[in-house]
Short mmCIF file of C-alpha atoms and ligand atoms in Angstrom, two decimals:
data_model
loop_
_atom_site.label_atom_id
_atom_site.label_comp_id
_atom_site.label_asym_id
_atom_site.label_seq_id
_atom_site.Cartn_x
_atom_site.Cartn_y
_atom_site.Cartn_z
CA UNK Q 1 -8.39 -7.73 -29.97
CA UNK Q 2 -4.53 -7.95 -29.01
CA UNK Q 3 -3.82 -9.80 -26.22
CA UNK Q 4 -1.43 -8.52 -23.93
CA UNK Q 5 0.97 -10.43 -21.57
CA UNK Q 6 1.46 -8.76 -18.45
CA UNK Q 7 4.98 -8.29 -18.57
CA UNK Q 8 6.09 -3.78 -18.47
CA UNK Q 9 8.47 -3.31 -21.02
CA UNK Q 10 10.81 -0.36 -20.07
CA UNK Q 11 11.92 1.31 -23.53
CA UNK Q 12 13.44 4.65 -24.00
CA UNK Q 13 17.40 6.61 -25.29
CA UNK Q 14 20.21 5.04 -23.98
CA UNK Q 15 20.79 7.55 -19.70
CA UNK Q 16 16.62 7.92 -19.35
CA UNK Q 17 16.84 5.16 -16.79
CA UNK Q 18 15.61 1.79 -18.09
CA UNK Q 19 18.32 -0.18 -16.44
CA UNK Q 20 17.68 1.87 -12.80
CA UNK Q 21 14.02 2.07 -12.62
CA UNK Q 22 13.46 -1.53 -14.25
CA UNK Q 23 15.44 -3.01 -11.50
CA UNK Q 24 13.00 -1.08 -8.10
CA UNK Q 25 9.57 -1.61 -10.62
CA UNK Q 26 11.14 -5.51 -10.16
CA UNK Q 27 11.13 -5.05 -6.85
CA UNK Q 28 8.30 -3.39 -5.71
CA UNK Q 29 6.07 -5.27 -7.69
CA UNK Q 30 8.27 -9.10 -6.80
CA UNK Q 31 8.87 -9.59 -10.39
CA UNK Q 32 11.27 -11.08 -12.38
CA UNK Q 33 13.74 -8.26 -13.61
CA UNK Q 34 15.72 -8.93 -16.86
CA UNK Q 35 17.67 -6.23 -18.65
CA UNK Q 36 18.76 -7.27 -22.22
CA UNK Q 37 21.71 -5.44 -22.87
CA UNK Q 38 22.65 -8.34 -19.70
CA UNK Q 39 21.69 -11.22 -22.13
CA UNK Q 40 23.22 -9.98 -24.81
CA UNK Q 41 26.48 -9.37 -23.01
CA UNK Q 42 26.29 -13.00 -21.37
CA UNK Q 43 25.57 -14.67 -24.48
CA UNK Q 44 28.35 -13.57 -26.71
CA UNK Q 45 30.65 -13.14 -23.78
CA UNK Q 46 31.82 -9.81 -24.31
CA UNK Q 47 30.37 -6.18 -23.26
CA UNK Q 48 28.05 -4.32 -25.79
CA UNK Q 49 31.32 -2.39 -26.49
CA UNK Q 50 33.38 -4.92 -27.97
CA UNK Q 51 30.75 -5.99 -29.76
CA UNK Q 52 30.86 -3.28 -31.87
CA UNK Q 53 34.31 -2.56 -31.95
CA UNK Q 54 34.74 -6.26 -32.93
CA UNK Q 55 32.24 -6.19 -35.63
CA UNK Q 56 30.06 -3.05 -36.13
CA UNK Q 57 27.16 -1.46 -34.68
CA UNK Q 58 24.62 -3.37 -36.91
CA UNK Q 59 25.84 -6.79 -35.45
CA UNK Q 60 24.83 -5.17 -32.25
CA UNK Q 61 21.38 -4.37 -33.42
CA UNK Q 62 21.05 -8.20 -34.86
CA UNK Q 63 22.50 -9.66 -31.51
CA UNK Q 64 19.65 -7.53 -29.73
CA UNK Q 65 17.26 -8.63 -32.07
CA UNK Q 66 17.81 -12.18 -31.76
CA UNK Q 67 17.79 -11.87 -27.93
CA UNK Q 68 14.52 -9.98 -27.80
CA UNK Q 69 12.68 -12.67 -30.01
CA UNK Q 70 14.06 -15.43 -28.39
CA UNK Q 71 12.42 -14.28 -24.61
CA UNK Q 72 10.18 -15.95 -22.87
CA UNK Q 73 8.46 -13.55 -20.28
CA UNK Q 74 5.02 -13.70 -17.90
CA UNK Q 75 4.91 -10.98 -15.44
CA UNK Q 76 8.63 -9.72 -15.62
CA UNK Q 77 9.59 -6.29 -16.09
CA UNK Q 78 12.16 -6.09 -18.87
CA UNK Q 79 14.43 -3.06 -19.70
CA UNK Q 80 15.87 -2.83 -23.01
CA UNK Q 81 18.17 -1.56 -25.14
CA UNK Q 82 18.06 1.91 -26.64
CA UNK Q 83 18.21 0.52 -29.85
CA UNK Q 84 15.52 -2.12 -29.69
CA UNK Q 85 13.27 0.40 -31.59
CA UNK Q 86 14.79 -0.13 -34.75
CA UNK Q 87 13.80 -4.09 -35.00
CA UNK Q 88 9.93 -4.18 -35.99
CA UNK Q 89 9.53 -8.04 -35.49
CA UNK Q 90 11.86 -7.29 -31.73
CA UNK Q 91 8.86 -4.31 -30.91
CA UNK Q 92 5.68 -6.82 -32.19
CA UNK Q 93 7.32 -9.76 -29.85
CA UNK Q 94 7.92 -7.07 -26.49
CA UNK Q 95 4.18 -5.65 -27.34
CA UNK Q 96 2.82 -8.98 -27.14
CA UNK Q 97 4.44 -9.39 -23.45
CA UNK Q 98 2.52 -7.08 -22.19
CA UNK Q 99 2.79 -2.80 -21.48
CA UNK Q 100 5.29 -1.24 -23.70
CA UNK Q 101 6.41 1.85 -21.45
CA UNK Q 102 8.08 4.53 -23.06
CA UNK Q 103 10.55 6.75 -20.43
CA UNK Q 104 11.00 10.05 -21.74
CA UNK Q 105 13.57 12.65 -21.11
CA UNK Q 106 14.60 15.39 -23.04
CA UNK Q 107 17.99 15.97 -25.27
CA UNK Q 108 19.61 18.20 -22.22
CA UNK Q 109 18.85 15.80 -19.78
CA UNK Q 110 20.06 13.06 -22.16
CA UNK Q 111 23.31 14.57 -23.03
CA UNK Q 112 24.34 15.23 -19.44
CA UNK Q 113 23.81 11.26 -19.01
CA UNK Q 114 25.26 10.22 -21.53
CA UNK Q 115 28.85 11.43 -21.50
CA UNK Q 116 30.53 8.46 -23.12
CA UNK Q 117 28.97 8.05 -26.38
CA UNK Q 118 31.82 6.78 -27.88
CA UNK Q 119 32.63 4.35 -25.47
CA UNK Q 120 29.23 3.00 -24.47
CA UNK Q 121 28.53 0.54 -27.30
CA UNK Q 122 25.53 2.66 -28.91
CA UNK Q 123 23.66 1.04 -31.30
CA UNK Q 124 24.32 3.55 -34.36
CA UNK Q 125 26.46 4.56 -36.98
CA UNK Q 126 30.12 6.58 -36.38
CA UNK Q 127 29.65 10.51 -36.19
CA UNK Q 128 25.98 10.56 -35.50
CA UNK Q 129 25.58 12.16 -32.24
CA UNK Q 130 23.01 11.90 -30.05
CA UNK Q 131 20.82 14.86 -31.33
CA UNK Q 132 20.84 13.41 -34.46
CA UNK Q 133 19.74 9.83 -32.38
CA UNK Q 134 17.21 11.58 -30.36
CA UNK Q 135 15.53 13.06 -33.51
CA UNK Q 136 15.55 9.97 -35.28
CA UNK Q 137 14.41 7.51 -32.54
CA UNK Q 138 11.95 10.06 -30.83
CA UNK Q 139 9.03 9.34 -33.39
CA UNK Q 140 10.05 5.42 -33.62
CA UNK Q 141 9.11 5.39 -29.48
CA UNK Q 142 6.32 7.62 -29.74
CA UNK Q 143 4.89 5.59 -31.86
CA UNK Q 144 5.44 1.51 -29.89
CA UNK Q 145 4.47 3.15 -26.66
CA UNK Q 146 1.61 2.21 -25.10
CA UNK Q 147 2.58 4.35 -22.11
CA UNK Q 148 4.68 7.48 -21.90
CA UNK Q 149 6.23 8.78 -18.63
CA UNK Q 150 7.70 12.34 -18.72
CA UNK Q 151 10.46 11.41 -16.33
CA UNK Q 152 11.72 15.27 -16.33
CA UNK Q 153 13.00 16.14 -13.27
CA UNK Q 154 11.87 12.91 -11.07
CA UNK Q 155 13.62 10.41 -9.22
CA UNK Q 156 14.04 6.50 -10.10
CA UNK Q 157 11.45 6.00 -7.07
CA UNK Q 158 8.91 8.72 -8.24
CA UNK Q 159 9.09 7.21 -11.76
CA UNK Q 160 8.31 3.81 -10.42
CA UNK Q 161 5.22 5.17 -8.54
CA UNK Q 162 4.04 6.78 -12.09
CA UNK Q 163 4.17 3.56 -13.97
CA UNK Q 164 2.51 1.60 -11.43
CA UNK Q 165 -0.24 3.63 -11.36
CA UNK Q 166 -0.32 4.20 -15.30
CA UNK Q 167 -0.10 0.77 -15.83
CA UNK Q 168 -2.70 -0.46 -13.62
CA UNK Q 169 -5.07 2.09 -15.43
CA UNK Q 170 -4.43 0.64 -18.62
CA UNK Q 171 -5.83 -2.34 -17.03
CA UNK Q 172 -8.84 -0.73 -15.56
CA UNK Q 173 -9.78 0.49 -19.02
CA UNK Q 174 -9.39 -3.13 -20.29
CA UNK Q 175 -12.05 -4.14 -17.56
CA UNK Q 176 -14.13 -1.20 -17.96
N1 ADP M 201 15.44 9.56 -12.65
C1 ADP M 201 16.77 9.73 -12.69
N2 ADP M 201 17.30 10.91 -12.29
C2 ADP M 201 18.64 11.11 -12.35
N3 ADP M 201 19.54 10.21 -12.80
C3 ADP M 201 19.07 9.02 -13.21
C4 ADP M 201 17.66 8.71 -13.19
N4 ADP M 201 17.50 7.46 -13.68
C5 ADP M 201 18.72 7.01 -14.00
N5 ADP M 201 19.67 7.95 -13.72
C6 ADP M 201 21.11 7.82 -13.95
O1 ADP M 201 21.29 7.91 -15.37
C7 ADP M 201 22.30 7.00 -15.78
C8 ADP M 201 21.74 6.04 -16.82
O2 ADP M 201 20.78 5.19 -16.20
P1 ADP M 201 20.44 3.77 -16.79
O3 ADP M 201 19.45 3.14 -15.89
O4 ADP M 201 21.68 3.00 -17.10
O5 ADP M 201 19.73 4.18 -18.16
P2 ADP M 201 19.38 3.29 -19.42
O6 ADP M 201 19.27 1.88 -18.98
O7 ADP M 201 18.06 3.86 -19.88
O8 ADP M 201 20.48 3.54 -20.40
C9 ADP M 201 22.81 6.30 -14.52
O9 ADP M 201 23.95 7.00 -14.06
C10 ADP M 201 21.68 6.48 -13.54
O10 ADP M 201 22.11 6.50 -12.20
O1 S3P M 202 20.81 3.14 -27.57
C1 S3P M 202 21.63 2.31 -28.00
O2 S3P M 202 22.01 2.30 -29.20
C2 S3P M 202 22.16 1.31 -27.06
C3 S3P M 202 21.84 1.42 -25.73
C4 S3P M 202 22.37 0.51 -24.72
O3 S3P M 202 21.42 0.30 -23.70
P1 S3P M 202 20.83 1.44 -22.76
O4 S3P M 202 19.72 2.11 -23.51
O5 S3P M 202 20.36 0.70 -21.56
O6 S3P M 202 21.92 2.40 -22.41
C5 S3P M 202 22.76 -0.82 -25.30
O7 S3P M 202 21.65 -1.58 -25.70
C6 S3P M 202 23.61 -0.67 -26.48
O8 S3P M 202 24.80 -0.16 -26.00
C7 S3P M 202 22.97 0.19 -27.58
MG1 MG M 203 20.17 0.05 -19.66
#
């Protein structure tokens, strides 16, 4: 049997809302919050941008690997990266923290969003839009999700309220 830390994990493309609902799931449930693009940022004292324009978007993707294995979390709601999907031994550390929650929007919704996809330090390679990172990524959180919200159309606060009550169901079937 795995056992499961009781951290949520918030994972999910770069606009669905990680950052936003992480933050009020903290809250409402008085947990820790930490958001790892934040770490990331503090520890190599730059933004996620320059990070990538300084080296490339693979250093990024090691940086946020590195960060990810070196957490230490109990009952914290974390947010991550858009990226973090990519790092097998980064998704094997977050599932043993507990619920890995998958927020899912579609490409419109994403592409509205996300209106500065050159300038928002994402994770991936010049020229590959974010069609061609939804297809590619879609499958990769489909398949570390232990959870998936359909966040169409909701607010931050009605999102919260669904992974609350998803999450304390995954519990119940633990018990059952
Ligand atoms: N449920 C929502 N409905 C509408 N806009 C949202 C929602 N959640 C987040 N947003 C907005 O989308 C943008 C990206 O949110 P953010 O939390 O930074 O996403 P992520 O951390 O997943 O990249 C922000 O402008 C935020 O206000
Ligand atoms: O999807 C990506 O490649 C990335 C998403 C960003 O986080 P958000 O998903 O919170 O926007 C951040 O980790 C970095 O800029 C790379
Ligand atoms: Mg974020």
């Amino acid at each position: 049997m795995t056992v499961h830390g009781e951290s949520i994990i918030l994972i999910g493309m770069p606009g669905v809302g990680k950052s936003t609902v992480g933050v009020l799931l903290a809250k409402e449930l008085a947990r820790e919050f930490v958001d790892t693009d934040l770490l990331i940022q503090t520890h190599a004292g730059k933004t996620l941008q320059d990070i990538v324009y300084d080296a490339d978007y693979q250093h990024l993707r090691e940086l946020e690997e590195a960060t990810v294995l070196s957490l230490v979390c109990d009952r914290h709601v974390v947010a991550t990266g858009g990226s973090v999907v990519y790092s097998e031994p980064a998704m094997g550390l977050l599932k043993s923290l507990g619920q890995v929650v998958f927020l899912d929007v579609d490409l419109a919704e994403v592409q509205r969003r996300v209106d500065n996809l050159s300038t928002r330090g994402i994770a991936s390679p010049d020229g590959h839009g974010l069609a061609d990172i939804y297809a590619e990524r879609l499958p990769l959180y489909q398949r570390h999700a232990d959870i998936t919200i359909d966040c169409r159309g909701k607010t931050p606060a009605e999102i919260v309220s669904e992974v609350i009550y998803e999450e304390g169901g995954q519990y119940a079937d633990k018990d059952a």
